[in-house]
Amino acid sequence: MSTGPNTRHRQTPAPVAAVVLAFVPGSPQFLLARDAPITAGTGIWFISTLRGARPLVQTLAKPLIEGPFHWPGGWEAHWEQAPRFRRMWRISSIMWGCGFLLDAVLRVILAYSLEPDPVPAVTTAMHLATNLVLILLSNAFHIASGMPNPRCILFAPADG
């Protein structure tokens, strides 16, 4: 993450929301569903970054896959010059955002349709499954888009 005079730092309200929701009383179902707003907020965060300088998925993925997996570098230049590259990362952020929004909806449905005892285990398993599925889908999408191949059309400049 770069810092400089033009860098805006934003605090995410998720930790504050988590603390506030921990103290909100309610029915057992409400208490079991209280993670849903945080998960939904995460999904909205991913989608909201589409209007910013870089989609959140690209920001999070760059240090993980650009160097260690030896995928083509020069992401800043590709971002500036290659529209297919930008589109791939925007679609990835939409995938992650929608995945977390779906997870949030399912959390509420499970909290109100199951007996309270199994809900924590089911929602924990669902959290792990959601993240695993999103990782696998986004990586499959990146590979299918040509991300590992530096000569792929994904990296082609807009004028060429």
PDB file of N, CA, C and O in Angstrom, residues 16-48:
ATOM      1  N   VAL A  16     -15.963  -1.855  14.461  1.00  0.00           N
ATOM      2  CA  VAL A  16     -16.886  -1.123  15.333  1.00  0.00           C
ATOM      3  C   VAL A  16     -18.262  -1.767  15.291  1.00  0.00           C
ATOM      4  O   VAL A  16     -18.903  -1.975  16.323  1.00  0.00           O
ATOM      5  N   ALA A  17     -18.710  -2.123  14.094  1.00  0.00           N
ATOM      6  CA  ALA A  17     -20.017  -2.771  13.956  1.00  0.00           C
ATOM      7  C   ALA A  17     -20.042  -4.105  14.693  1.00  0.00           C
ATOM      8  O   ALA A  17     -21.049  -4.447  15.330  1.00  0.00           O
ATOM      9  N   ALA A  18     -18.966  -4.844  14.630  1.00  0.00           N
ATOM     10  CA  ALA A  18     -18.907  -6.136  15.317  1.00  0.00           C
ATOM     11  C   ALA A  18     -19.053  -5.965  16.824  1.00  0.00           C
ATOM     12  O   ALA A  18     -19.779  -6.723  17.474  1.00  0.00           O
ATOM     13  N   VAL A  19     -18.384  -4.974  17.371  1.00  0.00           N
ATOM     14  CA  VAL A  19     -18.479  -4.721  18.816  1.00  0.00           C
ATOM     15  C   VAL A  19     -19.892  -4.278  19.177  1.00  0.00           C
ATOM     16  O   VAL A  19     -20.474  -4.767  20.150  1.00  0.00           O
ATOM     17  N   VAL A  20     -20.474  -3.375  18.419  1.00  0.00           N
ATOM     18  CA  VAL A  20     -21.835  -2.900  18.690  1.00  0.00           C
ATOM     19  C   VAL A  20     -22.830  -4.060  18.610  1.00  0.00           C
ATOM     20  O   VAL A  20     -23.658  -4.237  19.496  1.00  0.00           O
ATOM     21  N   LEU A  21     -22.722  -4.875  17.567  1.00  0.00           N
ATOM     22  CA  LEU A  21     -23.656  -5.993  17.407  1.00  0.00           C
ATOM     23  C   LEU A  21     -23.510  -7.030  18.518  1.00  0.00           C
ATOM     24  O   LEU A  21     -24.474  -7.724  18.855  1.00  0.00           O
ATOM     25  N   ALA A  22     -22.330  -7.139  19.104  1.00  0.00           N
ATOM     26  CA  ALA A  22     -22.133  -8.099  20.193  1.00  0.00           C
ATOM     27  C   ALA A  22     -22.965  -7.750  21.419  1.00  0.00           C
ATOM     28  O   ALA A  22     -23.317  -8.626  22.204  1.00  0.00           O
ATOM     29  N   PHE A  23     -23.308  -6.474  21.570  1.00  0.00           N
ATOM     30  CA  PHE A  23     -24.064  -6.049  22.743  1.00  0.00           C
ATOM     31  C   PHE A  23     -25.550  -5.833  22.475  1.00  0.00           C
ATOM     32  O   PHE A  23     -26.288  -5.441  23.370  1.00  0.00           O
ATOM     33  N   VAL A  24     -26.005  -6.081  21.264  1.00  0.00           N
ATOM     34  CA  VAL A  24     -27.414  -5.903  20.938  1.00  0.00           C
ATOM     35  C   VAL A  24     -28.176  -7.149  21.377  1.00  0.00           C
ATOM     36  O   VAL A  24     -27.887  -8.252  20.924  1.00  0.00           O
ATOM     37  N   PRO A  25     -29.142  -6.978  22.283  1.00  0.00           N
ATOM     38  CA  PRO A  25     -29.911  -8.145  22.723  1.00  0.00           C
ATOM     39  C   PRO A  25     -30.950  -8.533  21.674  1.00  0.00           C
ATOM     40  O   PRO A  25     -31.292  -7.751  20.790  1.00  0.00           O
ATOM     41  N   GLY A  26     -31.430  -9.743  21.790  1.00  0.00           N
ATOM     42  CA  GLY A  26     -32.471 -10.173  20.873  1.00  0.00           C
ATOM     43  C   GLY A  26     -32.744 -11.653  21.028  1.00  0.00           C
ATOM     44  O   GLY A  26     -32.222 -12.317  21.923  1.00  0.00           O
ATOM     45  N   SER A  27     -33.559 -12.159  20.148  1.00  0.00           N
ATOM     46  CA  SER A  27     -33.895 -13.576  20.164  1.00  0.00           C
ATOM     47  C   SER A  27     -32.651 -14.395  19.822  1.00  0.00           C
ATOM     48  O   SER A  27     -31.681 -13.863  19.263  1.00  0.00           O
ATOM     49  N   PRO A  28     -32.665 -15.678  20.115  1.00  0.00           N
ATOM     50  CA  PRO A  28     -31.514 -16.514  19.743  1.00  0.00           C
ATOM     51  C   PRO A  28     -31.239 -16.463  18.230  1.00  0.00           C
ATOM     52  O   PRO A  28     -30.091 -16.426  17.811  1.00  0.00           O
ATOM     53  N   GLN A  29     -32.300 -16.418  17.438  1.00  0.00           N
ATOM     54  CA  GLN A  29     -32.122 -16.353  15.987  1.00  0.00           C
ATOM     55  C   GLN A  29     -31.447 -15.047  15.579  1.00  0.00           C
ATOM     56  O   GLN A  29     -30.554 -15.035  14.732  1.00  0.00           O
ATOM     57  N   PHE A  30     -31.869 -13.944  16.184  1.00  0.00           N
ATOM     58  CA  PHE A  30     -31.250 -12.654  15.880  1.00  0.00           C
ATOM     59  C   PHE A  30     -29.765 -12.675  16.249  1.00  0.00           C
ATOM     60  O   PHE A  30     -28.914 -12.210  15.491  1.00  0.00           O
ATOM     61  N   LEU A  31     -29.459 -13.230  17.422  1.00  0.00           N
ATOM     62  CA  LEU A  31     -28.068 -13.283  17.865  1.00  0.00           C
ATOM     63  C   LEU A  31     -27.229 -14.165  16.935  1.00  0.00           C
ATOM     64  O   LEU A  31     -26.064 -13.875  16.692  1.00  0.00           O
ATOM     65  N   LEU A  32     -27.830 -15.227  16.414  1.00  0.00           N
ATOM     66  CA  LEU A  32     -27.102 -16.103  15.495  1.00  0.00           C
ATOM     67  C   LEU A  32     -26.924 -15.466  14.117  1.00  0.00           C
ATOM     68  O   LEU A  32     -25.998 -15.805  13.391  1.00  0.00           O
ATOM     69  N   ALA A  33     -27.802 -14.545  13.774  1.00  0.00           N
ATOM     70  CA  ALA A  33     -27.728 -13.891  12.458  1.00  0.00           C
ATOM     71  C   ALA A  33     -26.937 -12.592  12.496  1.00  0.00           C
ATOM     72  O   ALA A  33     -26.769 -11.947  11.469  1.00  0.00           O
ATOM     73  N   ARG A  34     -26.416 -12.208  13.638  1.00  0.00           N
ATOM     74  CA  ARG A  34     -25.780 -10.891  13.752  1.00  0.00           C
ATOM     75  C   ARG A  34     -24.488 -10.751  12.958  1.00  0.00           C
ATOM     76  O   ARG A  34     -24.018  -9.636  12.745  1.00  0.00           O
ATOM     77  N   ASP A  35     -23.888 -11.849  12.510  1.00  0.00           N
ATOM     78  CA  ASP A  35     -22.703 -11.752  11.650  1.00  0.00           C
ATOM     79  C   ASP A  35     -23.075 -11.347  10.226  1.00  0.00           C
ATOM     80  O   ASP A  35     -22.217 -10.890   9.478  1.00  0.00           O
ATOM     81  N   ALA A  36     -24.328 -11.517   9.866  1.00  0.00           N
ATOM     82  CA  ALA A  36     -24.753 -11.226   8.490  1.00  0.00           C
ATOM     83  C   ALA A  36     -24.505  -9.772   8.084  1.00  0.00           C
ATOM     84  O   ALA A  36     -24.016  -9.535   6.978  1.00  0.00           O
ATOM     85  N   PRO A  37     -24.795  -8.773   8.918  1.00  0.00           N
ATOM     86  CA  PRO A  37     -24.509  -7.402   8.486  1.00  0.00           C
ATOM     87  C   PRO A  37     -23.015  -7.141   8.250  1.00  0.00           C
ATOM     88  O   PRO A  37     -22.644  -6.384   7.360  1.00  0.00           O
ATOM     89  N   ILE A  38     -22.164  -7.785   9.020  1.00  0.00           N
ATOM     90  CA  ILE A  38     -20.728  -7.610   8.831  1.00  0.00           C
ATOM     91  C   ILE A  38     -20.297  -8.252   7.512  1.00  0.00           C
ATOM     92  O   ILE A  38     -19.534  -7.668   6.738  1.00  0.00           O
ATOM     93  N   THR A  39     -20.826  -9.447   7.250  1.00  0.00           N
ATOM     94  CA  THR A  39     -20.512 -10.127   5.996  1.00  0.00           C
ATOM     95  C   THR A  39     -21.059  -9.328   4.816  1.00  0.00           C
ATOM     96  O   THR A  39     -20.379  -9.164   3.798  1.00  0.00           O
ATOM     97  N   ALA A  40     -22.273  -8.817   4.944  1.00  0.00           N
ATOM     98  CA  ALA A  40     -22.855  -7.985   3.877  1.00  0.00           C
ATOM     99  C   ALA A  40     -22.030  -6.717   3.677  1.00  0.00           C
ATOM    100  O   ALA A  40     -21.784  -6.292   2.544  1.00  0.00           O
ATOM    101  N   GLY A  41     -21.588  -6.122   4.776  1.00  0.00           N
ATOM    102  CA  GLY A  41     -20.747  -4.933   4.682  1.00  0.00           C
ATOM    103  C   GLY A  41     -19.442  -5.216   3.945  1.00  0.00           C
ATOM    104  O   GLY A  41     -18.963  -4.387   3.165  1.00  0.00           O
ATOM    105  N   THR A  42     -18.891  -6.388   4.166  1.00  0.00           N
ATOM    106  CA  THR A  42     -17.675  -6.782   3.445  1.00  0.00           C
ATOM    107  C   THR A  42     -17.963  -6.892   1.956  1.00  0.00           C
ATOM    108  O   THR A  42     -17.177  -6.428   1.130  1.00  0.00           O
ATOM    109  N   GLY A  43     -19.099  -7.497   1.608  1.00  0.00           N
ATOM    110  CA  GLY A  43     -19.477  -7.596   0.200  1.00  0.00           C
ATOM    111  C   GLY A  43     -19.672  -6.234  -0.439  1.00  0.00           C
ATOM    112  O   GLY A  43     -19.212  -5.980  -1.561  1.00  0.00           O
ATOM    113  N   ILE A  44     -20.312  -5.342   0.288  1.00  0.00           N
ATOM    114  CA  ILE A  44     -20.524  -3.984  -0.219  1.00  0.00           C
ATOM    115  C   ILE A  44     -19.186  -3.264  -0.364  1.00  0.00           C
ATOM    116  O   ILE A  44     -18.971  -2.523  -1.326  1.00  0.00           O
ATOM    117  N   TRP A  45     -18.273  -3.506   0.546  1.00  0.00           N
ATOM    118  CA  TRP A  45     -16.940  -2.905   0.481  1.00  0.00           C
ATOM    119  C   TRP A  45     -16.223  -3.326  -0.807  1.00  0.00           C
ATOM    120  O   TRP A  45     -15.657  -2.496  -1.510  1.00  0.00           O
ATOM    121  N   PHE A  46     -16.250  -4.635  -1.112  1.00  0.00           N
ATOM    122  CA  PHE A  46     -15.627  -5.114  -2.348  1.00  0.00           C
ATOM    123  C   PHE A  46     -16.238  -4.415  -3.565  1.00  0.00           C
ATOM    124  O   PHE A  46     -15.513  -3.957  -4.440  1.00  0.00           O
ATOM    125  N   ILE A  47     -17.547  -4.335  -3.607  1.00  0.00           N
ATOM    126  CA  ILE A  47     -18.218  -3.734  -4.764  1.00  0.00           C
ATOM    127  C   ILE A  47     -17.983  -2.223  -4.816  1.00  0.00           C
ATOM    128  O   ILE A  47     -17.784  -1.659  -5.893  1.00  0.00           O
ATOM    129  N   SER A  48     -17.966  -1.584  -3.658  1.00  0.00           N
ATOM    130  CA  SER A  48     -17.796  -0.123  -3.639  1.00  0.00           C
ATOM    131  C   SER A  48     -16.422   0.307  -4.140  1.00  0.00           C
ATOM    132  O   SER A  48     -16.264   1.438  -4.608  1.00  0.00           O
TER     133      SER A  48
END
